[in-house]
Amino acid sequence: MAYEQNGRLPDHQNWPRPELLYSEALRELHATIESDWDSVKRSACQTAAGRALWKHVVNDQLAELFAGETYLTNLYEKIKNDRMNNAREVSGVILAVRTLWFESKLEAALESFGGGAQVVLLGAGMDTRAYRLSCLKESDVYEIDFPEVLEMKETLLQTAINNSINPQSKSLTRIAADMREEDWFKKLQSSGFIPEKNTVWILEGIIYYLPHSQAMGVLKTIADNCSLTKTVLLADFMNKQSTTLSSSNSFHFYSDWPDHLLPTLGFSEVNLSQIGDPDADYGLLHDPLNLFNKLRGVPRSFQNHPDDGTPCCRLYLVQASGSPKTISS
């Protein structure tokens, strides 16, 4: 069911149900994920569940495979209750908007390069863009994540479809590396990445899990590439208040002003959006009184909402770019 451009969403009776067509082998693999992985790694499956259950706006045929029954069922029940109760914000809407924003900016960045490029997904998790975005057909895609995450991703694919699905990207290379370690960039280079080739870097749903010094190291490594080639960074940042949202204290890095931070590292142009802005809405946040639209009217310097004192928890969607001609001296 396609969503309407005026922002109407399916009601609780018509919301697309997950199919849950899992073999016993797939159930066992997902049981391993639930029992052995920490909350950071499991977030990859939760994100996939969001894409799967918003499939009327996000076309991802592999999302259910990577999500698993537990996360699909839990999120579906939350969405169903939200729609029954006419909630102003429906569960998973942030994931849907974020996914659409990243993909629209990625396509635009590749078009601006005028040809093939490299796309690096840091903390790729269960990302499926290499399999479903035609704009990647001339691009080399690199996915970086923990070894156990990438191994499980490949095993799920092999178990479900016996490698019968091929990437749409020119190439797809998976690199087992821990972004918290300093050797991740060397591993990327040794896997075929060319620093002098136009590159889009994607940091989606990952930077805030890193400690401050390590997050800054990752951002600086990417910014340094601006002196070598045309470089675009697509990332989402939490402000300080948002880091308190994790019950497991998983969030560490934050930036209240990423549009001020990134130029100090070497990016020449930075554009920032908030959920609900004209380029980060997609007809899904039409209620002017929902949380995101209310926050947009509050100055970013405010840590708490002036009306009710609740924390101003913001998610910033940021596009930063640089090139050898514009890099700061």
Coordinates of C-alpha atoms in Angstrom, one line a residue:
M1 CA 0.0 0.0 0.0
A2 CA 1.5 3.3 -1.0
Y3 CA 1.3 6.2 1.4
E4 CA -0.4 9.3 0.2
Q5 CA 1.5 12.5 -0.3
N6 CA -0.8 14.4 2.1
G7 CA 0.7 12.5 5.0
R8 CA -2.1 9.9 5.6
L9 CA -0.9 6.6 6.9
P10 CA -2.6 3.2 7.0
D11 CA -4.8 2.7 10.0
H12 CA -4.1 0.0 12.5
Q13 CA -6.2 -2.5 10.6
N14 CA -4.5 -1.9 7.3
W15 CA -0.9 -1.4 8.4
P16 CA 1.3 -3.9 6.4
R17 CA 1.8 -7.0 8.5
P18 CA 5.2 -8.7 8.6
E19 CA 5.1 -12.0 6.8
L20 CA 7.3 -13.9 9.2
L21 CA 8.1 -16.7 6.7
Y22 CA 11.2 -18.0 8.6
S23 CA 12.7 -21.5 8.3
E24 CA 13.9 -23.2 11.5
A25 CA 17.5 -22.5 10.4
L26 CA 16.7 -18.7 10.2
R27 CA 15.0 -18.8 13.6
E28 CA 18.1 -20.4 15.2
L29 CA 20.3 -17.7 13.7
H30 CA 18.1 -15.0 15.1
A31 CA 18.0 -16.7 18.4
T32 CA 21.8 -16.5 18.4
I33 CA 21.6 -12.8 17.7
E34 CA 19.2 -12.2 20.6
S35 CA 21.3 -14.3 23.1
D36 CA 24.8 -13.4 22.1
W37 CA 24.9 -9.9 20.7
D38 CA 25.0 -6.7 22.8
S39 CA 22.6 -3.8 22.4
V40 CA 24.8 -2.0 19.9
K41 CA 24.9 -5.0 17.5
R42 CA 21.3 -5.8 18.0
S43 CA 20.3 -2.3 16.9
A44 CA 21.1 -3.4 13.3
C45 CA 18.2 -5.8 13.5
Q46 CA 15.9 -3.3 15.1
T47 CA 16.7 -0.8 12.3
A48 CA 15.9 -3.5 9.7
A49 CA 12.6 -4.1 11.5
G50 CA 11.8 -0.4 11.1
R51 CA 12.4 -0.6 7.3
A52 CA 10.4 -3.7 7.0
L53 CA 7.3 -2.3 8.8
W54 CA 7.4 0.9 6.9
K55 CA 7.6 -0.9 3.6
H56 CA 4.8 1.2 2.2
V57 CA 7.4 4.0 2.0
V58 CA 10.8 2.2 2.1
N59 CA 11.2 -0.5 -0.6
D60 CA 13.4 -3.1 1.2
Q61 CA 12.7 -6.7 0.3
L62 CA 15.5 -8.0 2.6
A63 CA 14.5 -6.1 5.7
E64 CA 12.3 -8.8 7.2
L65 CA 15.0 -11.4 6.7
F66 CA 17.5 -9.3 8.7
A67 CA 15.1 -8.1 11.3
G68 CA 13.9 -11.4 12.8
E69 CA 10.5 -12.3 14.3
T70 CA 11.1 -10.8 17.7
Y71 CA 11.9 -7.3 16.6
L72 CA 9.2 -7.3 13.9
T73 CA 6.5 -8.5 16.2
N74 CA 7.4 -6.0 18.9
L75 CA 7.5 -3.0 16.6
Y76 CA 4.3 -4.1 14.8
E77 CA 2.4 -4.2 18.1
K78 CA 3.7 -0.7 19.0
I79 CA 2.7 0.7 15.6
K80 CA -0.7 -0.9 15.8
N81 CA -1.3 0.6 19.3
D82 CA -0.1 4.0 18.1
R83 CA -2.5 4.0 15.2
M84 CA -5.4 2.8 17.4
N85 CA -4.7 5.6 19.8
N86 CA -4.2 8.2 17.1
A87 CA -0.7 8.9 18.4
R88 CA 0.9 12.0 17.0
E89 CA 4.2 10.1 16.3
V90 CA 4.0 6.5 15.1
S91 CA 6.7 4.1 16.2
G92 CA 9.4 3.7 13.6
V93 CA 8.7 7.0 11.8
I94 CA 12.1 8.4 12.7
L95 CA 13.7 5.3 11.0
A96 CA 11.6 5.7 7.9
V97 CA 12.3 9.4 7.6
R98 CA 16.0 8.9 8.3
T99 CA 16.2 6.1 5.7
L100 CA 14.5 8.2 3.0
W101 CA 16.7 11.2 3.8
F102 CA 20.0 9.3 3.6
E103 CA 18.9 7.7 0.3
S104 CA 17.8 10.9 -1.3
K105 CA 21.1 12.7 -0.3
L106 CA 23.2 9.7 -1.4
E107 CA 21.6 9.7 -4.9
A108 CA 22.1 13.5 -5.2
A109 CA 25.7 13.2 -4.1
L110 CA 26.5 10.5 -6.7
E111 CA 24.8 12.6 -9.4
S112 CA 26.9 15.6 -8.4
F113 CA 30.0 13.5 -9.0
G114 CA 28.9 12.8 -12.5
G115 CA 29.9 9.1 -12.5
G116 CA 31.1 6.2 -10.5
A117 CA 32.3 6.7 -7.0
Q118 CA 33.0 4.9 -3.8
V119 CA 30.4 4.6 -1.0
V120 CA 31.6 3.6 2.5
L121 CA 29.0 2.5 5.1
L122 CA 30.6 2.7 8.5
G123 CA 28.7 0.5 11.0
A124 CA 26.8 -1.0 8.1
G125 CA 24.9 -3.5 10.2
M126 CA 22.0 -5.0 8.2
D127 CA 22.0 -2.3 5.5
T128 CA 20.7 -3.4 2.2
R129 CA 21.3 -0.4 -0.1
A130 CA 23.9 -2.2 -2.2
Y131 CA 21.1 -4.7 -3.2
R132 CA 18.3 -2.3 -3.9
L133 CA 19.5 1.2 -5.0
S134 CA 20.0 1.5 -8.7
C135 CA 21.9 4.8 -8.2
L136 CA 24.8 2.6 -7.0
K137 CA 25.2 0.7 -10.3
E138 CA 28.5 2.5 -11.1
S139 CA 29.8 2.7 -7.5
D140 CA 32.0 0.5 -5.4
V141 CA 30.3 -0.1 -2.0
Y142 CA 32.3 -0.9 1.2
E143 CA 30.5 -2.1 4.3
I144 CA 32.4 -1.9 7.6
D145 CA 31.2 -3.5 10.8
F146 CA 32.1 -6.0 13.5
P147 CA 33.2 -9.4 12.1
E148 CA 30.3 -11.3 13.8
V149 CA 27.8 -8.8 12.3
L150 CA 29.0 -9.2 8.8
E151 CA 29.4 -13.0 9.2
M152 CA 25.8 -13.3 10.4
K153 CA 24.6 -11.0 7.6
E154 CA 26.2 -13.3 5.0
T155 CA 24.9 -16.4 6.7
L156 CA 21.4 -15.1 6.8
L157 CA 21.6 -14.3 3.0
Q158 CA 23.0 -17.7 2.2
T159 CA 20.5 -19.5 4.4
A160 CA 17.5 -17.7 3.0
I161 CA 18.2 -17.3 -0.7
N162 CA 21.3 -19.3 -1.5
N163 CA 23.1 -16.3 -3.0
S164 CA 20.4 -15.9 -5.6
I165 CA 20.3 -12.2 -5.1
N166 CA 23.1 -10.0 -6.5
P167 CA 24.1 -6.5 -5.5
Q168 CA 23.0 -3.6 -7.8
S169 CA 26.2 -1.8 -7.0
K170 CA 29.2 -2.2 -9.2
S171 CA 30.9 -4.1 -6.4
L172 CA 30.3 -4.9 -2.7
T173 CA 33.1 -5.5 -0.3
R174 CA 32.6 -6.3 3.4
I175 CA 35.3 -5.4 5.8
A176 CA 35.5 -6.8 9.3
A177 CA 36.7 -4.0 11.5
D178 CA 36.0 -2.2 14.8
M179 CA 35.6 1.6 14.3
R180 CA 36.8 2.1 17.8
E181 CA 40.2 0.8 16.7
E182 CA 42.7 2.9 14.8
D183 CA 43.3 0.3 12.1
W184 CA 39.9 0.4 10.4
F185 CA 41.0 2.8 7.7
K186 CA 44.1 0.7 6.9
K187 CA 41.8 -2.3 6.5
L188 CA 39.6 -0.3 4.2
Q189 CA 42.5 0.6 2.0
S190 CA 43.8 -2.9 1.9
S191 CA 40.4 -4.0 0.6
G192 CA 40.6 -1.9 -2.5
F193 CA 39.5 1.6 -1.3
I194 CA 41.2 4.4 -3.2
P195 CA 41.6 7.6 -1.1
E196 CA 41.9 9.7 -4.3
K197 CA 38.5 8.6 -5.7
N198 CA 35.3 10.5 -5.1
T199 CA 33.6 9.1 -2.0
V200 CA 30.4 9.3 -0.1
W201 CA 30.7 8.3 3.6
I202 CA 27.6 7.1 5.4
L203 CA 27.5 7.2 9.2
E204 CA 23.8 6.3 9.9
G205 CA 22.8 5.4 13.4
I206 CA 26.3 4.8 14.6
I207 CA 28.4 7.8 15.6
Y208 CA 26.7 8.3 18.9
Y209 CA 27.6 4.8 20.1
L210 CA 31.3 5.7 20.0
P211 CA 33.2 7.4 22.9
H212 CA 34.0 11.0 22.1
S213 CA 37.6 10.6 21.3
Q214 CA 37.0 7.7 18.9
A215 CA 34.0 9.5 17.2
M216 CA 36.2 12.5 16.6
G217 CA 38.9 10.3 15.2
V218 CA 36.5 8.8 12.7
L219 CA 35.2 12.2 11.6
K220 CA 38.8 13.6 11.3
T221 CA 39.9 10.6 9.2
I222 CA 36.9 11.3 6.8
A223 CA 37.6 15.0 6.8
D224 CA 41.2 14.4 5.9
N225 CA 40.1 12.9 2.6
C226 CA 38.7 16.2 1.5
S227 CA 42.3 17.3 0.7
L228 CA 42.5 14.3 -1.7
T229 CA 39.2 14.1 -3.5
K230 CA 35.6 15.2 -3.6
T231 CA 34.1 13.9 -0.3
V232 CA 30.6 13.9 1.0
L233 CA 29.7 12.8 4.5
L234 CA 26.1 11.9 5.4
A235 CA 25.6 11.4 9.1
D236 CA 23.0 11.7 11.9
F237 CA 24.0 13.3 15.2
M238 CA 22.3 13.4 18.6
N239 CA 22.4 16.4 20.8
K240 CA 23.3 16.0 24.5
Q241 CA 19.8 15.5 25.7
S242 CA 19.2 12.6 23.3
T243 CA 22.0 10.5 24.8
T244 CA 19.9 10.0 27.9
L245 CA 17.2 8.1 25.9
S246 CA 19.1 4.8 26.0
S247 CA 18.1 2.5 28.9
S248 CA 21.4 0.6 28.5
N249 CA 23.6 3.8 28.4
S250 CA 24.7 2.9 24.9
F251 CA 24.9 6.5 23.6
H252 CA 28.1 8.4 24.2
F253 CA 29.1 10.9 21.6
Y254 CA 26.9 13.9 20.9
S255 CA 27.1 17.3 19.3
D256 CA 24.7 20.1 19.9
W257 CA 26.2 22.0 16.9
P258 CA 27.5 19.6 14.3
D259 CA 27.2 22.3 11.7
H260 CA 29.8 24.2 13.7
L261 CA 32.0 21.2 14.5
L262 CA 32.5 19.8 11.1
P263 CA 34.0 22.9 9.4
T264 CA 36.7 22.9 12.2
L265 CA 37.7 19.4 11.0
G266 CA 38.1 20.4 7.3
F267 CA 34.6 20.2 5.7
S268 CA 33.9 23.3 3.6
E269 CA 30.1 23.1 3.4
V270 CA 27.7 21.7 6.0
N271 CA 23.9 21.5 5.7
L272 CA 21.8 20.5 8.7
S273 CA 18.2 19.3 8.9
Q274 CA 16.0 18.2 11.7
I275 CA 13.3 15.5 11.5
G276 CA 10.3 17.3 10.2
D277 CA 12.1 19.9 8.1
P278 CA 11.0 20.2 4.5
D279 CA 13.7 17.9 3.3
A280 CA 13.2 15.5 6.2
D281 CA 9.4 15.0 6.3
Y282 CA 8.3 12.9 3.3
G283 CA 4.7 13.5 4.1
L284 CA 5.0 11.4 7.3
L285 CA 5.0 14.1 9.9
H286 CA 2.0 16.2 8.9
D287 CA 0.7 16.9 12.5
P288 CA 2.0 20.3 13.5
L289 CA 1.8 19.3 17.2
N290 CA 3.9 16.1 16.9
L291 CA 7.1 16.0 18.9
F292 CA 9.4 16.8 16.0
N293 CA 7.5 19.8 14.7
K294 CA 7.2 21.2 18.2
L295 CA 11.0 20.9 18.7
R296 CA 11.7 22.7 15.4
G297 CA 10.1 25.8 16.8
V298 CA 12.4 25.9 19.8
P299 CA 15.9 27.5 19.5
R300 CA 18.6 24.8 19.4
S301 CA 20.3 26.4 22.3
F302 CA 17.4 25.4 24.6
Q303 CA 18.1 22.1 26.5
N304 CA 14.5 21.9 27.7
H305 CA 11.2 22.8 26.1
P306 CA 10.0 26.2 27.5
D307 CA 6.4 25.0 27.6
D308 CA 6.7 21.9 29.7
G309 CA 10.3 21.5 30.7
T310 CA 10.8 18.2 28.9
P311 CA 14.3 17.6 27.4
C312 CA 14.8 18.8 23.9
C313 CA 16.0 15.5 22.4
R314 CA 17.1 16.2 18.8
L315 CA 18.3 14.1 15.9
Y316 CA 20.3 16.1 13.3
L317 CA 20.6 14.9 9.8
V318 CA 23.8 16.4 8.4
Q319 CA 25.4 16.6 4.9
A320 CA 29.0 17.8 4.9
S321 CA 31.3 18.1 1.9
G322 CA 34.8 19.2 0.8
S323 CA 37.2 18.9 -2.0
P324 CA 40.9 19.7 -2.7
K325 CA 40.0 23.1 -4.0
T326 CA 38.1 24.2 -0.9
I327 CA 39.9 22.5 1.9
S328 CA 40.9 24.8 4.7
S329 CA 44.6 25.6 4.9

